């Protein structure tokens, strides 16, 4: 049991319960998810009450670390072997913060555990830059990343490509409810990402054989739920009679860190940019934006505009439409109060991005980046650009990552 940490106000001690995760084909145990519970003497009766109180008191980071330390202490006390995964829930806000002093010794002791951090927050788009930093910090500690409740919120699908999780955990409603067109769209997006990256798909909420069959049909490799065991203290482990899963044999995914300061500065594989006039460039941009509009709530759309270029009424209308229907639409440019339903990021006139004009679209089933640089004025007075158009997934994601790191938090 983890005792209260100074600064958490009225929180009493907490405990961790552990629910098994199994391989759906073999039935073998592959890991546990650690779940927080109020400890003996706590004034709270449920985890939801504790998290709500932490949010109300502004102590979410401290409380999140207390929960994580409890999970690690329980695993270390049970001698959990490296062959088994330990799923630990974490708020991105806390992952993006340094560990408190009391946690450092536990983190050092837990370095040999196979830790998978579950990104749990629903409002993932409130702070996309912080989310990317949090994932990077977790990977720097040698932990793997899981995106939890995929399908409950379209933003989790939109961010799969940018976070590159090792594990994708399907929201339990997918195995509980009848299959629908929405379910099919979610599973298609998950299947694409899993096939591209090798991410393990886990179905949550399995309570009977019907749920298990449905999970298998969804392409889940692992399963979790009351059908396999309720949350409980960990047993003591002497040895594990199974080989390590490939997830823990292969190296963890490295952090995506593009070596440029703007999208145009990214390496394009030796290809030189082409020259284009403003009207044709705008037509290409509109084609991509209209394609993104048809994708709906799983698309991330990032638009840059030179600070010398005014936002047209038609472009404002299109971005507003995208802002109301996509997971995230952001325009980077000069400081204006556009009053649209999309987010804006100011760009200083003296920085390199101030000359770039780009449209970047990231979606589970489609990726594109049209990246242009203002190179001057044509004889007729129109602007001329050097540009590149790519559908290469890695190049698109590198460009998107650069811009996502510039988006301020909405917390």
XYZ file of C-alpha atoms in Angstrom:
411
model
C 0.000 0.000 0.000
C 1.322 3.439 -0.941
C 0.959 6.035 1.792
C -0.209 9.606 1.141
C 2.297 11.957 -0.403
C 2.800 15.451 1.045
C 0.897 18.048 -0.949
C -2.035 15.809 -1.851
C -4.339 17.241 0.751
C -6.991 14.824 2.011
C -5.977 11.755 -0.016
C -5.519 8.670 2.104
C -3.432 5.637 1.177
C -4.018 3.919 -2.158
C -3.629 0.345 -3.348
C -3.080 -1.280 -6.730
C -5.102 -4.184 -8.082
C -3.915 -6.093 -11.132
C -6.075 -7.557 -13.909
C -4.584 -10.254 -16.165
C -4.035 -9.794 -19.903
C -3.952 -13.027 -21.917
C -3.001 -14.224 -25.389
C -6.260 -15.006 -27.199
C -4.775 -17.847 -29.248
C -2.881 -19.761 -26.578
C -4.608 -18.578 -23.413
C -1.190 -17.811 -21.931
C -0.745 -14.982 -19.472
C 1.120 -12.072 -21.085
C 0.789 -9.373 -18.446
C -1.297 -7.366 -15.988
C -2.889 -3.949 -15.937
C -2.415 -2.066 -12.663
C -5.606 -0.345 -11.446
C -5.725 2.134 -8.573
C -8.008 1.510 -5.592
C -8.660 3.516 -2.402
C -6.639 2.044 0.442
C -7.825 1.200 3.930
C -8.706 4.397 5.740
C -9.167 6.437 2.591
C -12.103 8.875 2.589
C -12.893 7.910 -1.016
C -14.923 4.948 -2.240
C -13.870 4.784 -5.915
C -10.973 5.695 -8.222
C -13.201 8.142 -10.127
C -13.810 10.108 -6.939
C -10.077 10.335 -6.271
C -9.207 11.493 -9.770
C -12.016 14.053 -9.718
C -10.766 15.421 -6.395
C -7.187 15.565 -7.692
C -8.371 17.559 -10.706
C -10.408 19.886 -8.473
C -7.419 20.499 -6.185
C -4.931 20.895 -9.048
C -2.910 17.890 -7.848
C -3.428 15.594 -10.851
C 0.312 15.308 -11.553
C 1.220 14.433 -7.969
C -1.655 11.976 -7.595
C -0.880 10.327 -10.953
C 2.708 9.747 -9.858
C 1.493 8.298 -6.553
C -0.684 5.815 -8.476
C 2.183 4.853 -10.759
C 4.573 4.312 -7.851
C 1.978 2.110 -6.149
C 1.721 -0.021 -9.293
C 5.503 -0.409 -9.528
C 5.890 -1.215 -5.825
C 3.308 -3.985 -6.114
C 5.019 -5.472 -9.162
C 8.447 -5.339 -7.538
C 7.101 -6.872 -4.330
C 5.645 -9.800 -6.300
C 8.849 -10.271 -8.347
C 6.904 -9.781 -11.567
C 9.151 -11.242 -14.287
C 10.286 -9.280 -17.313
C 8.454 -11.732 -19.573
C 5.140 -10.281 -18.414
C 3.946 -6.806 -19.359
C 2.951 -4.345 -16.667
C 0.337 -1.917 -18.012
C 0.359 1.320 -16.020
C -2.134 4.127 -16.635
C -0.813 7.665 -16.902
C -2.169 11.109 -17.627
C -0.113 12.859 -20.360
C 0.088 15.921 -18.111
C 1.937 13.861 -15.490
C 4.161 12.049 -17.993
C 5.249 15.438 -19.299
C 6.377 16.404 -15.784
C 9.555 15.182 -14.062
C 9.112 12.436 -11.459
C 8.947 13.594 -7.844
C 12.028 12.880 -5.694
C 10.355 10.052 -3.745
C 9.657 8.163 -6.994
C 13.194 8.070 -8.343
C 14.460 5.087 -6.361
C 11.365 3.053 -7.314
C 11.830 3.954 -10.987
C 15.439 2.781 -10.801
C 14.389 -0.523 -9.206
C 11.690 -0.991 -11.838
C 14.055 -0.540 -14.798
C 13.979 -4.292 -15.495
C 10.185 -4.494 -15.652
C 8.417 -4.553 -19.043
C 6.360 -1.413 -18.494
C 3.696 -0.293 -20.959
C 2.303 3.172 -20.249
C -1.364 3.577 -21.168
C -2.311 7.058 -22.363
C -5.656 7.432 -20.626
C -6.857 11.007 -21.021
C -9.916 11.506 -23.253
C -9.211 15.138 -24.215
C -6.090 14.233 -26.142
C -6.209 17.269 -28.422
C -6.146 19.810 -25.588
C -2.365 19.695 -25.575
C -0.996 17.743 -28.563
C 2.534 19.082 -28.055
C 2.491 17.995 -24.411
C 1.163 14.583 -25.455
C 4.043 14.075 -27.895
C 6.545 15.180 -25.242
C 4.966 12.813 -22.717
C 5.290 9.874 -25.105
C 8.912 10.832 -25.774
C 9.672 11.003 -22.050
C 8.139 7.556 -21.515
C 10.198 6.077 -24.337
C 13.341 7.728 -22.976
C 12.717 5.772 -19.765
C 12.561 2.536 -21.755
C 8.786 2.188 -21.455
C 6.461 1.236 -24.261
C 3.306 3.151 -25.185
C -0.301 1.985 -25.338
C -3.226 4.110 -26.492
C -6.232 3.225 -24.353
C -9.964 3.239 -25.188
C -9.374 3.464 -28.944
C -12.732 3.983 -30.575
C -14.288 5.845 -27.652
C -12.968 9.155 -29.006
C -12.040 9.849 -32.621
C -8.942 11.763 -31.504
C -7.350 8.533 -30.315
C -7.607 7.177 -33.868
C -6.290 10.418 -35.323
C -3.196 10.296 -33.117
C -2.253 6.655 -33.673
C 0.155 7.473 -36.493
C 1.797 10.352 -34.598
C 2.191 8.454 -31.316
C 3.190 5.138 -32.944
C 1.983 3.034 -29.992
C 3.353 -0.428 -29.301
C -0.108 -1.479 -28.086
C -3.591 -0.402 -29.236
C -6.315 -1.111 -26.651
C -9.822 -1.242 -28.086
C -12.589 0.402 -26.093
C -14.746 -2.211 -24.378
C -17.943 -1.032 -26.052
C -16.662 -2.482 -29.327
C -16.958 -6.057 -28.015
C -20.128 -5.310 -26.031
C -22.237 -3.754 -28.787
C -23.466 -4.978 -32.143
C -21.155 -4.334 -35.050
C -21.984 -1.155 -36.948
C -20.510 0.919 -39.752
C -18.782 3.006 -37.084
C -17.226 -0.156 -35.606
C -16.031 -1.200 -39.058
C -14.398 2.197 -39.633
C -12.615 2.036 -36.261
C -11.369 -1.485 -36.851
C -10.154 -0.627 -40.351
C -8.084 2.249 -38.987
C -6.667 0.056 -36.208
C -5.868 -2.766 -38.632
C -3.975 -0.389 -40.920
C -1.857 0.960 -38.064
C -1.188 -2.485 -36.602
C -0.159 -3.851 -39.994
C 2.159 -0.900 -40.626
C 3.886 -0.895 -37.251
C 3.335 -4.312 -35.667
C 1.400 -2.777 -32.769
C -0.362 -5.382 -30.619
C -4.165 -5.014 -30.540
C -5.793 -5.695 -27.148
C -9.549 -6.061 -26.642
C -10.822 -4.853 -23.271
C -14.020 -5.732 -21.438
C -14.191 -9.414 -22.402
C -16.732 -11.006 -20.064
C -17.851 -14.157 -21.919
C -17.165 -16.377 -24.917
C -19.257 -14.179 -27.219
C -17.074 -11.198 -26.391
C -13.967 -13.325 -26.913
C -15.103 -14.491 -30.368
C -15.903 -10.919 -31.298
C -12.471 -9.765 -30.116
C -10.806 -12.401 -32.296
C -12.848 -11.302 -35.301
C -11.688 -7.727 -34.644
C -8.069 -8.801 -35.040
C -7.199 -8.566 -31.338
C -4.167 -10.596 -30.327
C -4.546 -10.152 -26.571
C -7.612 -9.882 -24.347
C -8.528 -8.467 -20.952
C -11.676 -8.631 -18.832
C -13.579 -10.433 -16.119
C -13.688 -13.571 -18.297
C -10.006 -14.059 -17.479
C -9.909 -12.669 -13.958
C -10.970 -9.747 -11.809
C -8.549 -7.114 -10.495
C -6.718 -8.529 -7.465
C -3.350 -8.424 -5.699
C -0.503 -9.981 -7.667
C 0.602 -13.500 -6.744
C 4.246 -14.168 -5.969
C 6.201 -15.235 -9.048
C 8.941 -17.824 -9.002
C 9.203 -18.329 -12.765
C 7.163 -18.038 -15.940
C 6.741 -21.144 -18.088
C 6.640 -19.292 -21.416
C 8.925 -17.512 -23.807
C 9.022 -13.713 -23.839
C 6.553 -12.211 -26.258
C 8.003 -10.644 -29.396
C 6.742 -7.271 -28.176
C 9.436 -7.353 -25.499
C 12.166 -8.976 -27.571
C 12.164 -6.358 -30.341
C 13.591 -2.912 -29.611
C 11.084 -0.282 -28.514
C 10.001 2.325 -31.063
C 12.287 5.338 -31.035
C 11.065 8.886 -30.690
C 10.209 10.661 -33.936
C 12.588 13.632 -33.936
C 12.722 15.363 -37.345
C 16.039 17.113 -37.997
C 14.612 20.438 -39.207
C 12.877 23.502 -37.832
C 10.169 23.788 -40.503
C 8.431 21.341 -42.853
C 10.200 22.753 -45.933
C 13.562 22.116 -44.300
C 12.981 18.363 -44.051
C 15.039 16.031 -46.199
C 12.997 14.929 -49.211
C 15.254 12.067 -50.256
C 17.364 14.132 -52.640
C 14.409 15.384 -54.676
C 14.507 19.053 -55.597
C 11.370 21.141 -55.070
C 9.413 22.221 -58.148
C 8.316 25.740 -59.028
C 4.634 26.693 -58.977
C 2.491 29.820 -59.233
C 0.106 30.905 -56.505
C -3.167 30.045 -58.250
C -2.144 26.453 -59.028
C -0.748 26.024 -55.516
C -4.053 27.190 -54.054
C -5.943 24.699 -56.230
C -3.744 21.859 -54.961
C -4.264 23.038 -51.379
C -8.035 23.103 -51.811
C -7.992 19.588 -53.237
C -6.246 18.285 -50.135
C -8.461 20.261 -47.769
C -11.622 18.996 -49.454
C -10.271 15.446 -49.245
C -9.607 15.981 -45.533
C -13.144 17.317 -45.046
C -14.544 14.038 -46.360
C -12.479 12.079 -43.812
C -14.351 13.535 -40.877
C -13.389 13.198 -37.235
C -10.240 11.105 -37.625
C -8.266 13.684 -39.636
C -5.563 16.047 -38.377
C -5.175 19.070 -40.668
C -2.267 21.512 -40.295
C -2.080 24.599 -42.504
C 0.689 27.209 -42.679
C 0.371 30.567 -44.397
C 3.126 33.142 -45.015
C 2.785 36.129 -42.722
C 2.653 38.381 -45.797
C -0.421 36.545 -47.134
C -3.932 37.350 -45.963
C -6.351 34.526 -45.248
C -9.053 34.537 -47.921
C -12.734 34.296 -47.029
C -13.094 31.029 -48.936
C -10.097 29.485 -47.155
C -11.446 30.677 -43.794
C -14.801 29.022 -44.551
C -13.134 25.752 -45.550
C -10.949 25.704 -42.427
C -14.005 26.450 -40.263
C -15.802 23.498 -41.802
C -12.786 21.309 -41.107
C -12.476 22.654 -37.588
C -15.983 21.550 -36.716
C -15.650 18.079 -38.215
C -12.021 16.945 -37.874
C -10.095 15.753 -34.830
C -7.842 18.816 -35.071
C -7.454 21.667 -37.549
C -4.792 24.309 -36.943
C -3.648 27.294 -38.991
C -0.152 28.721 -38.455
C 0.324 32.318 -39.595
C 0.189 35.961 -38.632
C -1.696 36.990 -35.531
C -5.325 37.571 -36.436
C -8.602 36.975 -34.642
C -10.284 34.909 -37.325
C -13.255 33.796 -35.229
C -13.251 30.371 -36.875
C -13.865 26.909 -35.468
C -10.240 25.953 -35.916
C -7.188 26.703 -33.816
C -4.560 29.290 -34.724
C -0.867 29.583 -33.865
C 0.977 32.873 -34.265
C 4.145 32.879 -36.382
C 6.724 35.621 -35.981
C 7.571 37.462 -39.196
C 11.311 36.871 -38.683
C 11.280 33.088 -38.316
C 11.687 30.597 -41.204
C 8.108 29.314 -40.999
C 6.887 32.817 -41.867
C 7.645 32.151 -45.576
C 6.096 28.687 -45.801
C 2.695 27.751 -47.180
C 1.652 24.205 -46.505
C -1.244 21.795 -46.083
C -0.528 18.615 -44.123
C -3.193 15.937 -43.652
C -2.801 12.932 -41.344
C -5.526 10.305 -41.181
C -5.454 6.555 -40.427
C -6.189 5.831 -44.093
C -4.578 8.808 -45.864
C -1.467 10.999 -45.455
C -0.337 13.915 -47.613
C 1.863 16.983 -47.325
C 1.939 19.896 -49.753
C 4.837 22.071 -48.590
C 5.792 25.325 -50.314
C 8.224 28.186 -49.789
C 7.569 31.733 -50.985
C 10.501 32.594 -53.312
C 9.377 35.946 -54.657
C 7.143 37.782 -57.053
C 6.327 36.907 -60.669
C 6.282 39.617 -63.396
C 2.498 39.819 -63.127
C 2.738 40.557 -59.388
C 1.611 37.129 -58.164
C 3.681 35.098 -55.719
C 5.914 32.228 -56.830
C 6.696 29.178 -54.699
C 9.033 26.224 -54.596
C 6.997 23.231 -53.510
C 6.883 19.490 -52.958
C 3.877 17.181 -52.722
C 4.388 13.862 -50.958
C 2.241 10.964 -49.851
C 5.174 9.222 -48.177
C 3.903 8.429 -44.692
C 7.161 9.005 -42.827
C 7.780 12.357 -44.521
C 4.216 13.486 -43.838
C 4.427 12.460 -40.186
C 7.780 14.203 -39.745
C 6.293 17.431 -41.097
C 3.204 17.072 -38.921
C 5.309 16.367 -35.830
C 7.296 19.576 -36.316
C 4.111 21.641 -36.368
C 2.318 19.727 -33.600
C 5.124 20.633 -31.204
C 4.242 24.315 -31.735
C 0.581 24.075 -30.715
C -0.006 25.691 -27.297
C -1.974 23.909 -24.615
C -5.649 24.686 -24.072
C -5.580 23.627 -20.407
